[in-house]
Short mmCIF file of C-alpha atoms and ligand atoms in Angstrom, two decimals:
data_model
loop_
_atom_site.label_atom_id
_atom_site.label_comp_id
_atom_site.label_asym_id
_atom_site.label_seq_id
_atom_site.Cartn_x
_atom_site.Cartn_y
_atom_site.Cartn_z
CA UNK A 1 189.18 113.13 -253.95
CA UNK A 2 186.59 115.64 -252.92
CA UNK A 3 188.00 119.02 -252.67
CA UNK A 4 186.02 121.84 -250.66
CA UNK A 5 185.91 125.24 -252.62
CA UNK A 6 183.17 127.18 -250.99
CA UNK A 7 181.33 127.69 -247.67
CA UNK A 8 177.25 128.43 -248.01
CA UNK A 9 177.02 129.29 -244.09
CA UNK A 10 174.32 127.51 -241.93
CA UNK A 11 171.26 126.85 -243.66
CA UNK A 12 168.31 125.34 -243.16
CA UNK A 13 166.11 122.22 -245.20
CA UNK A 14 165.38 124.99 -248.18
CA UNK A 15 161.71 124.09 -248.14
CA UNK A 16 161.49 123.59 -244.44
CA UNK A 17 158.57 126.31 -244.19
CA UNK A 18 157.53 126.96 -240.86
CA UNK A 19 154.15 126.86 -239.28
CA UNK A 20 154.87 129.60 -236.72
CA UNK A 21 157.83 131.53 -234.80
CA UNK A 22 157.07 128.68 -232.13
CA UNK A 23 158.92 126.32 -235.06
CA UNK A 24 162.10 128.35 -234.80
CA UNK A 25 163.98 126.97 -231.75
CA UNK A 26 163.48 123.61 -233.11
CA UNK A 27 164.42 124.73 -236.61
CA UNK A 28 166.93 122.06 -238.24
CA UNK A 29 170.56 124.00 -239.38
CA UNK A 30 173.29 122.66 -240.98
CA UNK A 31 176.69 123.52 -242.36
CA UNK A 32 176.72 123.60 -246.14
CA UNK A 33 179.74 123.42 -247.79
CA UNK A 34 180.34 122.19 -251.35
CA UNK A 35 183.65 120.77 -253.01
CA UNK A 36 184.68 119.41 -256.31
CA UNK A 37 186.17 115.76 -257.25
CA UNK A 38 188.80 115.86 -260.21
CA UNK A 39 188.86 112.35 -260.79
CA UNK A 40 184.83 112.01 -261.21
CA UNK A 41 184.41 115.75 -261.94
CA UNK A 42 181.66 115.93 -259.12
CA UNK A 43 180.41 118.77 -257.92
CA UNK A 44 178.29 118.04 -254.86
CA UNK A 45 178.17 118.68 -251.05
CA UNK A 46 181.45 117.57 -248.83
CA UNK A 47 180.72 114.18 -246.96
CA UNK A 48 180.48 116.51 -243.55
CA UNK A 49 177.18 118.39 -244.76
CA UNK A 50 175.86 115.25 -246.35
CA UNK A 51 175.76 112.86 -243.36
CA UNK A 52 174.09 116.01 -241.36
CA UNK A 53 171.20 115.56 -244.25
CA UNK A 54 168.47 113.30 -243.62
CA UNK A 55 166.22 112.81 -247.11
CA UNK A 56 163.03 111.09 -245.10
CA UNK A 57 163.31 114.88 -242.83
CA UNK A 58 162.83 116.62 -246.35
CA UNK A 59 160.91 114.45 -248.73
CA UNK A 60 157.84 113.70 -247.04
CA UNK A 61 154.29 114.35 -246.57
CA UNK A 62 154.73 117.54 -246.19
CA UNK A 63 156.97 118.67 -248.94
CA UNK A 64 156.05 122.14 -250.37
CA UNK A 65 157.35 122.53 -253.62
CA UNK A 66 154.38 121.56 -256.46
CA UNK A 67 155.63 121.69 -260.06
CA UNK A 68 151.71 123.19 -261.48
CA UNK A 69 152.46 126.41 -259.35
CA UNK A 70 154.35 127.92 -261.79
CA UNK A 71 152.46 128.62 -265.64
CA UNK A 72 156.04 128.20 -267.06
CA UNK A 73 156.63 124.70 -265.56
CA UNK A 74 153.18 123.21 -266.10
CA UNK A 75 153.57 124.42 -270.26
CA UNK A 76 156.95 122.47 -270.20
CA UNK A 77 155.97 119.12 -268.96
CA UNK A 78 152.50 119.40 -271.15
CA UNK A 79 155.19 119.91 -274.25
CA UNK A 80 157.79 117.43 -272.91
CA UNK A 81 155.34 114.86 -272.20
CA UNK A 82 153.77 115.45 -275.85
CA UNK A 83 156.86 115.16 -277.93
CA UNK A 84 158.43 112.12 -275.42
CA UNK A 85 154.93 110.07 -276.89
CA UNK A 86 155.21 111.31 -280.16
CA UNK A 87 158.80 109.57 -280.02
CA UNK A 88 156.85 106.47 -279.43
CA UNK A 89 153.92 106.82 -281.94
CA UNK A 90 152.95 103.22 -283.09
CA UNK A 91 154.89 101.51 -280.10
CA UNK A 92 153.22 100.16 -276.87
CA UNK A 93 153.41 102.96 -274.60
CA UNK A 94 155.67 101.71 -271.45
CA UNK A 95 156.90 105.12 -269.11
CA UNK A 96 158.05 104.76 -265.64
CA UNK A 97 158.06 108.32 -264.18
CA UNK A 98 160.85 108.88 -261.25
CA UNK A 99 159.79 111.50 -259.09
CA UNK A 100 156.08 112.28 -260.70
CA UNK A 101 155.34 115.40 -258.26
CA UNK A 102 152.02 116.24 -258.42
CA UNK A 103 151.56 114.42 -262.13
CA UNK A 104 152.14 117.64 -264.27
CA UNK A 105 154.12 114.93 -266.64
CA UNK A 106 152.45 112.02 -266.21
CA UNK A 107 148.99 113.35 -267.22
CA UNK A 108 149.26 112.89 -270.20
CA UNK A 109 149.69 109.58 -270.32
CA UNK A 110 147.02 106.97 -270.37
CA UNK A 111 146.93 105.09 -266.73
CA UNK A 112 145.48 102.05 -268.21
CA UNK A 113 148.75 101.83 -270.12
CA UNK A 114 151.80 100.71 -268.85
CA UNK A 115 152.32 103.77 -266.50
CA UNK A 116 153.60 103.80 -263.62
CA UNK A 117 154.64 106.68 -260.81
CA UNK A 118 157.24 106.77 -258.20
CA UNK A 119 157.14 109.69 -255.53
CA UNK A 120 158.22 109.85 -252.04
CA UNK A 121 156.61 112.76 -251.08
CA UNK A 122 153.15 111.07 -250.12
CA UNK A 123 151.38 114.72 -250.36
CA UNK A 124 151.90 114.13 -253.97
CA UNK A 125 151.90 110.31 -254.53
CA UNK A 126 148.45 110.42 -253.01
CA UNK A 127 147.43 113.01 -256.17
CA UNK A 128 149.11 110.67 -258.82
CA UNK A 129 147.29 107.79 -257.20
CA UNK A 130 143.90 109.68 -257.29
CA UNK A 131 144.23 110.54 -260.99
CA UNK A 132 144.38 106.65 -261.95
CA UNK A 133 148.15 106.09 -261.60
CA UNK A 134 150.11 103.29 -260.17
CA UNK A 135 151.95 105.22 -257.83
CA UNK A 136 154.70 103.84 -255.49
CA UNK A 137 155.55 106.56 -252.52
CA UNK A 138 159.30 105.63 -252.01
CA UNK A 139 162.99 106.42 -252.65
CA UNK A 140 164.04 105.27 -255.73
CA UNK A 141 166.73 102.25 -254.75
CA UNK A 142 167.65 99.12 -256.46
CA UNK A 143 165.64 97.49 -254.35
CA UNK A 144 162.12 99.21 -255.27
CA UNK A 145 163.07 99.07 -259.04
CA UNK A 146 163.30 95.26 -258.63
CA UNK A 147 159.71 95.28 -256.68
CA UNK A 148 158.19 97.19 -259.28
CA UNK A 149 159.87 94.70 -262.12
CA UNK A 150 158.25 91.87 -260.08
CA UNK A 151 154.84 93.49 -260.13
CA UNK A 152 155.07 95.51 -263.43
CA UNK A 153 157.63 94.26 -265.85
CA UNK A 154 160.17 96.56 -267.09
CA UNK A 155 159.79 99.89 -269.00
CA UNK A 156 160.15 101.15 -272.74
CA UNK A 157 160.90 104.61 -271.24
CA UNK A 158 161.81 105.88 -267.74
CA UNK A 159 161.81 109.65 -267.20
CA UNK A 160 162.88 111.65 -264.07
CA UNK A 161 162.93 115.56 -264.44
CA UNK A 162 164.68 117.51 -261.16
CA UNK A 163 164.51 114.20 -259.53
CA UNK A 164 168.10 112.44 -259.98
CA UNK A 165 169.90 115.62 -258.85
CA UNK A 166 168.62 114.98 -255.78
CA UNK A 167 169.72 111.21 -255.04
CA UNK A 168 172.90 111.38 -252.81
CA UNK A 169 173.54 108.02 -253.63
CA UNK A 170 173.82 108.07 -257.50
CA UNK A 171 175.58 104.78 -258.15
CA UNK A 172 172.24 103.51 -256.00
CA UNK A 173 170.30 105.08 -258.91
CA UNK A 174 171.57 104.06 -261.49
CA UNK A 175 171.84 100.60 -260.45
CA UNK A 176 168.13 100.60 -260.21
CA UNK A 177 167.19 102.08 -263.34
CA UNK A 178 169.42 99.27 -265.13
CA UNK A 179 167.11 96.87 -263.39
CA UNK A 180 163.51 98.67 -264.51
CA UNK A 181 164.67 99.75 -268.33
CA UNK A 182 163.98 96.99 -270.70
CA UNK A 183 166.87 96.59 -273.05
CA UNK A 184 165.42 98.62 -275.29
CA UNK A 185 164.20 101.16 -273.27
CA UNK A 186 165.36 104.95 -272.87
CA UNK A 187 166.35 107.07 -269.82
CA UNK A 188 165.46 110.38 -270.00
CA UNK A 189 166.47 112.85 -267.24
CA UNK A 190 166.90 116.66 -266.82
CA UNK A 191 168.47 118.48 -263.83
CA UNK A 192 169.96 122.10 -263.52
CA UNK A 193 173.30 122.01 -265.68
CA UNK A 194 176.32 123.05 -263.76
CA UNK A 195 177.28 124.99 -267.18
CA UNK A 196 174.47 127.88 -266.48
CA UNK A 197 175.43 127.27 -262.96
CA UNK A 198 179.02 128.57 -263.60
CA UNK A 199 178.02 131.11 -266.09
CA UNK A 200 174.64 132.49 -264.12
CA UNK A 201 176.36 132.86 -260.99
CA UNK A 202 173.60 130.21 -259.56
CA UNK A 203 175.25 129.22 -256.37
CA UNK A 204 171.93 128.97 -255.10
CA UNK A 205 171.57 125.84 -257.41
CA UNK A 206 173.60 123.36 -255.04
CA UNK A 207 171.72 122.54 -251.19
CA UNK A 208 170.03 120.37 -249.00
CA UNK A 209 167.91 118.48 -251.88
CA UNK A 210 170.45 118.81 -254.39
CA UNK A 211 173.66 117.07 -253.30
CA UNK A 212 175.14 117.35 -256.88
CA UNK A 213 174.61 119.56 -259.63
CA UNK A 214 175.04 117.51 -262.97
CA UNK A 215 178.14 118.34 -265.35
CA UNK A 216 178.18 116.20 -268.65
CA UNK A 217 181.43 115.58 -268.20
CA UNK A 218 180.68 113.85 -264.80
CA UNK A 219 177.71 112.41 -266.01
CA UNK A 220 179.08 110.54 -269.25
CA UNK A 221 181.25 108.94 -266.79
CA UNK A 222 179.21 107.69 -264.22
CA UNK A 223 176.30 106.54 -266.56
CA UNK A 224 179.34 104.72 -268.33
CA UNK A 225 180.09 103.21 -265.12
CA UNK A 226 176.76 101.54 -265.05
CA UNK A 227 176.51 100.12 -268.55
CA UNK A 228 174.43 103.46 -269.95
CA UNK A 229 175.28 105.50 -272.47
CA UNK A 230 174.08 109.10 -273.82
CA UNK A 231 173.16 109.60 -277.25
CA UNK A 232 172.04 113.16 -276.82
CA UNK A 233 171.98 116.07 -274.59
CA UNK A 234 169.24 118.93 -275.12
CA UNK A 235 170.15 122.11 -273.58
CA UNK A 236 166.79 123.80 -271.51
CA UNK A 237 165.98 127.32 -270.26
CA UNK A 238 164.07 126.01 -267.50
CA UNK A 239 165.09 126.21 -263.36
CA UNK A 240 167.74 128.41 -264.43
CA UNK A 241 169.11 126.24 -267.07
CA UNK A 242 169.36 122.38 -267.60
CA UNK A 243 170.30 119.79 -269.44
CA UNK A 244 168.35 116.44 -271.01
CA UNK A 245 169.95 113.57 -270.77
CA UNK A 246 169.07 110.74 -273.03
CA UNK A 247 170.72 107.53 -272.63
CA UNK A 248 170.56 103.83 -273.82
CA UNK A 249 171.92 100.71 -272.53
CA UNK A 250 175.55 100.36 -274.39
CA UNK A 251 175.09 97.70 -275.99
CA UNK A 252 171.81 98.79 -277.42
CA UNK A 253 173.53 102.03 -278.94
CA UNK A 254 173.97 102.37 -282.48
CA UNK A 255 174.65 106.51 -282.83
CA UNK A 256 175.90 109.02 -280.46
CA UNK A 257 174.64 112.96 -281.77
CA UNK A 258 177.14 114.96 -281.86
CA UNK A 259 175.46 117.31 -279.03
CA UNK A 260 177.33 114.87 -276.41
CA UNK A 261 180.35 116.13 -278.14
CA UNK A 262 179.75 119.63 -278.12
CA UNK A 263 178.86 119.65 -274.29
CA UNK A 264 181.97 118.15 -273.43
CA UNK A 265 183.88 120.27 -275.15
CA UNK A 266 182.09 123.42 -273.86
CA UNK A 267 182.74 122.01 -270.66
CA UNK A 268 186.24 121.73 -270.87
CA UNK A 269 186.49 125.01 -272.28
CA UNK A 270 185.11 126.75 -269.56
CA UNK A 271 187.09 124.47 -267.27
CA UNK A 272 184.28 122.42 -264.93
CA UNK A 273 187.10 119.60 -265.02
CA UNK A 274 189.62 121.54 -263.45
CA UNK A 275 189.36 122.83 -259.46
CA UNK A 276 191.29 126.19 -260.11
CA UNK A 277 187.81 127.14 -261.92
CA UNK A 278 185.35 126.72 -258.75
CA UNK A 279 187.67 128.26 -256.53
CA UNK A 280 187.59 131.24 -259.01
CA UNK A 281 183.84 130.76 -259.22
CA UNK A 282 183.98 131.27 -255.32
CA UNK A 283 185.56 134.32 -255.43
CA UNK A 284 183.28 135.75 -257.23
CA UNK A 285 180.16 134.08 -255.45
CA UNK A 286 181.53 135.45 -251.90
CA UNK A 287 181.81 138.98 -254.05
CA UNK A 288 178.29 138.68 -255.62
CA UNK A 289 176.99 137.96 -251.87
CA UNK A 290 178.59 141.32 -250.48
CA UNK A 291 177.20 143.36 -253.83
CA UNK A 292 173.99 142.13 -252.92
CA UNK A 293 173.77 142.74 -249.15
CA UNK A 294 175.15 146.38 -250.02
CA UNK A 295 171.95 146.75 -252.49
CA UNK A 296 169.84 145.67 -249.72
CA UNK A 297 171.50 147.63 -247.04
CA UNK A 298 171.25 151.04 -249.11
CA UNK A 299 167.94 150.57 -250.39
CA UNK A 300 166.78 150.26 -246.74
CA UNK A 301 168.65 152.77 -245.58
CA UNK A 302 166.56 154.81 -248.46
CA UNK A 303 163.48 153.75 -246.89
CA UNK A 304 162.88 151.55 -249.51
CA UNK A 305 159.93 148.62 -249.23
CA UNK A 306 161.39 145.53 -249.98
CA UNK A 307 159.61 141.99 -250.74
CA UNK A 308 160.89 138.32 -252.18
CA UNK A 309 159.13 137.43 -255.50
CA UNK A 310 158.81 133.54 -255.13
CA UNK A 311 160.14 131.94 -252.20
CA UNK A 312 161.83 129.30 -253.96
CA UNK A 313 164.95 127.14 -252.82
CA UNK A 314 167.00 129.09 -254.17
CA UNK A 315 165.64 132.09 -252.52
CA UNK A 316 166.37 130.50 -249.05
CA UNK A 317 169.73 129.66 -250.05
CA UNK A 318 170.97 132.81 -250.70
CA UNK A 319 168.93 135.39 -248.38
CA UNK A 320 170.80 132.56 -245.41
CA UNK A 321 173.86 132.90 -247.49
CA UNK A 322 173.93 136.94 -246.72
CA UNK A 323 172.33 136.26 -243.44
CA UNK A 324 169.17 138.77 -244.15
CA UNK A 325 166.33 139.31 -241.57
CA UNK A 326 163.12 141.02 -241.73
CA UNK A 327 165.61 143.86 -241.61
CA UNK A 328 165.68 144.27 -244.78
CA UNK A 329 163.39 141.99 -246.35
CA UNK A 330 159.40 142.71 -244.95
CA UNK A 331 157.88 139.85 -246.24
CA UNK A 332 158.12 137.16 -249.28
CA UNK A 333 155.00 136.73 -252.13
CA UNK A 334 154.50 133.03 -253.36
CA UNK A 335 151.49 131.30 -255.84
CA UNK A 336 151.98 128.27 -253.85
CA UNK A 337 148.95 127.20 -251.36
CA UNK A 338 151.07 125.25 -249.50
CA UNK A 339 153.96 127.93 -249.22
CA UNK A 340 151.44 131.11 -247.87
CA UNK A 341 150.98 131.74 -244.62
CA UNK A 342 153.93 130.18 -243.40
CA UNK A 343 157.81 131.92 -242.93
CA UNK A 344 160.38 131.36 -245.21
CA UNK A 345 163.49 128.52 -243.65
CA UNK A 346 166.06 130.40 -241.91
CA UNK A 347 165.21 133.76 -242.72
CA UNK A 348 161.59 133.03 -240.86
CA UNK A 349 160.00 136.21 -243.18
CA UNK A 350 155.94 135.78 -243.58
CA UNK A 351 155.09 134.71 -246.84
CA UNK A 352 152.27 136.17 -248.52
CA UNK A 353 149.53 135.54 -251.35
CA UNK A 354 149.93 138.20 -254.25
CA UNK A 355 146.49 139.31 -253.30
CA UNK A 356 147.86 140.27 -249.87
CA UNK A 357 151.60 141.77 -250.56
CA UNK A 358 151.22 142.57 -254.26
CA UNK A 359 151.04 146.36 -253.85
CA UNK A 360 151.96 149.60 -254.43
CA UNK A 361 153.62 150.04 -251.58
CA UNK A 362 156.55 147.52 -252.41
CA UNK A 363 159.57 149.37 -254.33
CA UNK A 364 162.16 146.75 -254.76
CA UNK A 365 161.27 142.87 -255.36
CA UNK A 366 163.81 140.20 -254.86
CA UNK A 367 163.37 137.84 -257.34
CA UNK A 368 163.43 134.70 -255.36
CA UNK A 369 162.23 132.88 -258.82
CA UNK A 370 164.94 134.24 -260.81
CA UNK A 371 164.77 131.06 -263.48
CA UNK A 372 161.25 132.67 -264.50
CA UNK A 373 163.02 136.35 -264.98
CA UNK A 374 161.35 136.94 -268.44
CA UNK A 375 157.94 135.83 -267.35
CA UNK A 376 157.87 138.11 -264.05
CA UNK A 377 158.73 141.18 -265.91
CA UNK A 378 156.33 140.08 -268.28
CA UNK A 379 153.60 140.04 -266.26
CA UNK A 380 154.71 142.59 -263.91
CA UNK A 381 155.07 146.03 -266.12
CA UNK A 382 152.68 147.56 -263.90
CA UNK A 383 155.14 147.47 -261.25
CA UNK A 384 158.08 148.35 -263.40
CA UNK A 385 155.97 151.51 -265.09
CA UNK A 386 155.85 152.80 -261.70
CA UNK A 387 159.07 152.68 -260.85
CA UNK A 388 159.40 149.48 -259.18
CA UNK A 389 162.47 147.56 -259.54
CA UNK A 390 163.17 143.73 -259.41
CA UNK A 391 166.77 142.75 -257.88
CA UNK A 392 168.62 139.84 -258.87
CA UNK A 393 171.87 138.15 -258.73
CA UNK A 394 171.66 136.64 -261.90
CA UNK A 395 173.50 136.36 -264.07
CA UNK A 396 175.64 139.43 -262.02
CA UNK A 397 174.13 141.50 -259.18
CA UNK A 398 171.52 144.33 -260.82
CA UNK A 399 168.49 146.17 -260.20
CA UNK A 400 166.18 145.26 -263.41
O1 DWN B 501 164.64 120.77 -257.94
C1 DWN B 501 163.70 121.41 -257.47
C2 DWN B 501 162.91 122.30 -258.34
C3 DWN B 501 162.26 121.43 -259.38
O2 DWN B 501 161.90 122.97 -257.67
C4 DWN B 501 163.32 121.24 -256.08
N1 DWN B 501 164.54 120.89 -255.33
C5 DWN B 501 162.68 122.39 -255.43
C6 DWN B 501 162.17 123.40 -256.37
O3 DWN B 501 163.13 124.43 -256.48
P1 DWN B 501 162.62 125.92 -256.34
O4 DWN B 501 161.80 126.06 -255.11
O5 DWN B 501 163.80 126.82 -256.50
O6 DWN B 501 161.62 126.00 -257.60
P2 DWN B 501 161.05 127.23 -258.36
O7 DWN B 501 160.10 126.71 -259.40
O8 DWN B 501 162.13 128.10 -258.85
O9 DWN B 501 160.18 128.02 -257.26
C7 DWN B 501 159.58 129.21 -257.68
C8 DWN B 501 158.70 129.71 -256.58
O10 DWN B 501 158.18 130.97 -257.01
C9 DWN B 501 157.50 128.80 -256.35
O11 DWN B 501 157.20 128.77 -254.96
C10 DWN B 501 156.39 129.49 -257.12
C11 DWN B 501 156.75 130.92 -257.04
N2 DWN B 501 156.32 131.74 -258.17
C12 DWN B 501 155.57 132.87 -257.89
O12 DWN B 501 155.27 133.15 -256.74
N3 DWN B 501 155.20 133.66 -258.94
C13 DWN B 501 156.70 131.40 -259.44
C14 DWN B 501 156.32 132.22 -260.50
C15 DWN B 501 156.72 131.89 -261.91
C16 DWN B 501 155.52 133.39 -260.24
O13 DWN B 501 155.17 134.15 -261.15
#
C-alpha cells in the first residue's frame, strides 16, 4: 500500500521546453506527489500524479534531452560499452539496447551484428537508424519484445541505461525482457539509486519521466517476481549516483557476488524499507527548499547576477519546487542545441548558449547539472578565481 510522504508542488513535463511565452497558457501542469510502498519497498509517484502523466506527451519527436551533450556521459557509455564486449570476447556478439538515445552506447557495436535499438523518441531513433542500426521507435512492452523475437531472434545481452526508471508499468517490462533474453542471456540496467538519492538530498531525482527511483531492495524483489535474478550490483558516480544491475534468468544462475548482499544490507541500514525514513527525508527536503530560496532571495537582494548552469530535469524540478521566476534567476546556460533558445518548463527563464550568458557579469551559478559538480568546477576556475560562486543543494544547501 502506497503511502504519500512528500508534495513536489505543480510541475510541469521536466523537459517540456518551450518555443515561446505564446507556449505558456497552454503549458501542461500537474500535481506531483510521491509515496512509498512497504510491502514492495517502491518509491514512485502516487497513482493520482501518474494517471495525470501521459508518456507519448513526453517521449516523442521532440524530446530534448541527448546523452553526447555532456563530455562526462559520452566517456561513460564509450567505457561501458567497451568492457560490456570485452565480457563477451570470443562469443557471437547479440545486444539489444532499450532506450539507445542518440547511440552514444550502441556505437560501438558492429550493426551488421546482431544489434538491435529500441527508442521511442523518433528524434533519436531516426539517428540510430542512420548510423546502420536496426532501430525500433516504440515503448518497450511485451508485445514489441515478442515482434522483435519474431523478426530478430532473441538476445545474448540486453542493456537499458536511465531507461527502465522511466517505465510506469514495470511488471510490463520485465515481462518483455523475459521474452527477448535468450536463456543465456544477461540484463544489464542502470538507473539513479535511491541510496545517493536519500543521502544527496536528490529530491529532484523522482518526476514526470521517472515514476520510480530504483532501491535494490525493491528491485531484487520484483526481478524475482519475474523469474530474474541479480548476480551483481556496481555502484556508479554518474546522474548523481546509480546503480548496475546485472541479472540472469534463475534458473541459469550459478553465483550471486556478494555486492547484492552488501546493497541490501546498506539499504536496510539506512532504512529505505521502512516509511518513518522518507517522511524524515521530507522534512528535511521541505527544509533544504526554504535554505535555498533564502540563498536566492538574499543574493538578489545583494544585487547579485544569477544564472542556471545546465537546465537539466532536475533543474526544473526544483527551481518549480521553490516556485522561482526570472526574479531571481535571469536566465539558464545549456550545451544542448536542442535546449537553447527556448525557456526552461515552468519557470519559462530563456536559456542560453555559453557563448551568449557565459560572462563576467554572472556572480552566482545554479548548478542545474549538479551530478557533473567536479567537472564544472573543473572547467570553470576562471569563474571561481574571480569570485564567482556555484550554488547547490547537494548533498546540503551551499555556495561552492
Ligand atoms: O534519466 C534521464 C537522464 C539520463 O537525463 C532523463 N530522464 C533526462 C535527463 O536528465 P537530466 O536532464 O537531469 O540530465 P543531465 O545530464 O543531468 O542534464 C545536464 C544538462 O546540463 C544538459 O542539458 C547538458 C547541460 N550541461 C551543460 O550545460 N554544461 C552539462 C554539462 C556537464 C556542462 O558542462
Amino acid at each position: 500500500m502506497l503511502e504519500k510522504f512528500i508534495d513536489l508542488g505543480i510541475q510541469p513535463y521536466a523537459n517540456a521546453f518551450l518555443n515561446s511565452e505564446k507556449d505558456i497558457e497552454n503549458e501542461f501542469l500537474y500535481q506531483l506527489d510521491v509515496g512509498f510502498d512497504k510491502e514492495t519497498y517502491s518509491i514512485e509517484m502516487m497513482p493520482e500524479t501518474i494517471e495525470q502523466i501521459k508518456p507519448e506527451n513526453i517521449f516523442n519527436e521532440n524530446y530534448s534531452y541527448r546523452t553526447s551533450c555532456s563530455a562526462p556521459m559520452r566517456r561513460h557509455f564509450r567505457e561501458t560499452a567497451n568492457m560490456l564486449r570485452n565480457m563477451y570476447k570470443g562469443n557471437k556478439e547479440s545486444i539489444l539496447e532499450i532506450g539507445s538515445n542518440d547511440g552514444s552506447f550502441i556505437r560501438v557495436w558492429d550493426p551488421n551484428n546482431h544489434t538491435v535499438c529500441v527508442e521511442p523518441c523518433s528524434n533519436f531513433a531516426k539517428e540510430t537508424t542512420d548510423m546502420g542500426y536496426k532501430t525500433y521507435d516504440e515503448f518497450w512492452t511485451q508485445d514489441l519484445a515478442e515482434k522483435i523475437v519474431r523478426e530478430n531472434g532473441q538476445f545474448g545481452m540486453i542493456y537499458s541505461a536511465n531507461c527502465m526508471c522511466h517505465i510506469p508499468n514495470l511488471d510490463e517490462a520485465l515481462r518483455g525482457i523475459n521474452v527477448a533474453l535468450a536463456d543465456d542471456g544477461m540484463f544489464i540496467f542502470e538507473d539513479p539509486s535511491a541510496s545517493q538519492m536519500i543521502v544527496n538530498s536528490a529530491i529532484d531525482q523522482i518526476y514526470c519521466e521517472h515514476p520510480r527511483i530504483f532501491s535494490i531492495l525493491y528491485l531484487d524483489k520484483i526481478l524475482k517476481k519475474h523469474g530474474l535474478t541479480i548476480v551483481n550490483v556496481q555502484k556508479l558516480n554518474t546522474h548523481g549516483g546509480s546503480n548496475r544491475i546485472f541479472c540472469l534468468k534463475t534458473d541459469n544462475v550459478k553465483e550471486v557476488m556478494s555486492s547484492l548482499y552488501k546493497e541490501i544490507e546498506y539499504e536496510k541500514m539506512i532504512g529505505l524499507n521502512k516509511i518513518s525514513t522518507f517522511l524524515m527525508w521530507a522534512a528535511r527536503m521541505y527544509m533544504m527548499r526554504n535554505n535555498l530560496f533564502n540563498i536566492l532571495h538574499n543574493a538578489k537582494s545583494l544585487g547579485k547576477k544569477i544564472v542556471g548552469y545546465g537546465c537539466s530535469s532536475k533543474s526544473s524540478i526544483i527551481l518549480n519546487f521553490l516556485k522561482v521566476s526570472d526574479e531571481y534567476v535571469d536566465y539558464f546556460v545549456d550545451t544542448t542545441p536542442e535546449k537553447i533558445g527556448k525557456l526552461s518548463p515552468g519557470t519559462h527563464l530563456p536559456i542560453k548558449s555559453f557563448k551568449e550568458g557565459w560572462n563576467e557579469s554572472v556572480d552566482i551559478a545554479y548548478l542545474g547539472a549538479w551530478n557533473y559538480t567536479q567537472e564544472i568546477i573543473n572547467k570553470e576556475q576562471d569563474f571561481l578565481n574571480r569570485g564567482g560562486r556555484f550554488l547547490t543543494h547537494v548533498p546540503f544547501v551551499r555556495l561552492i
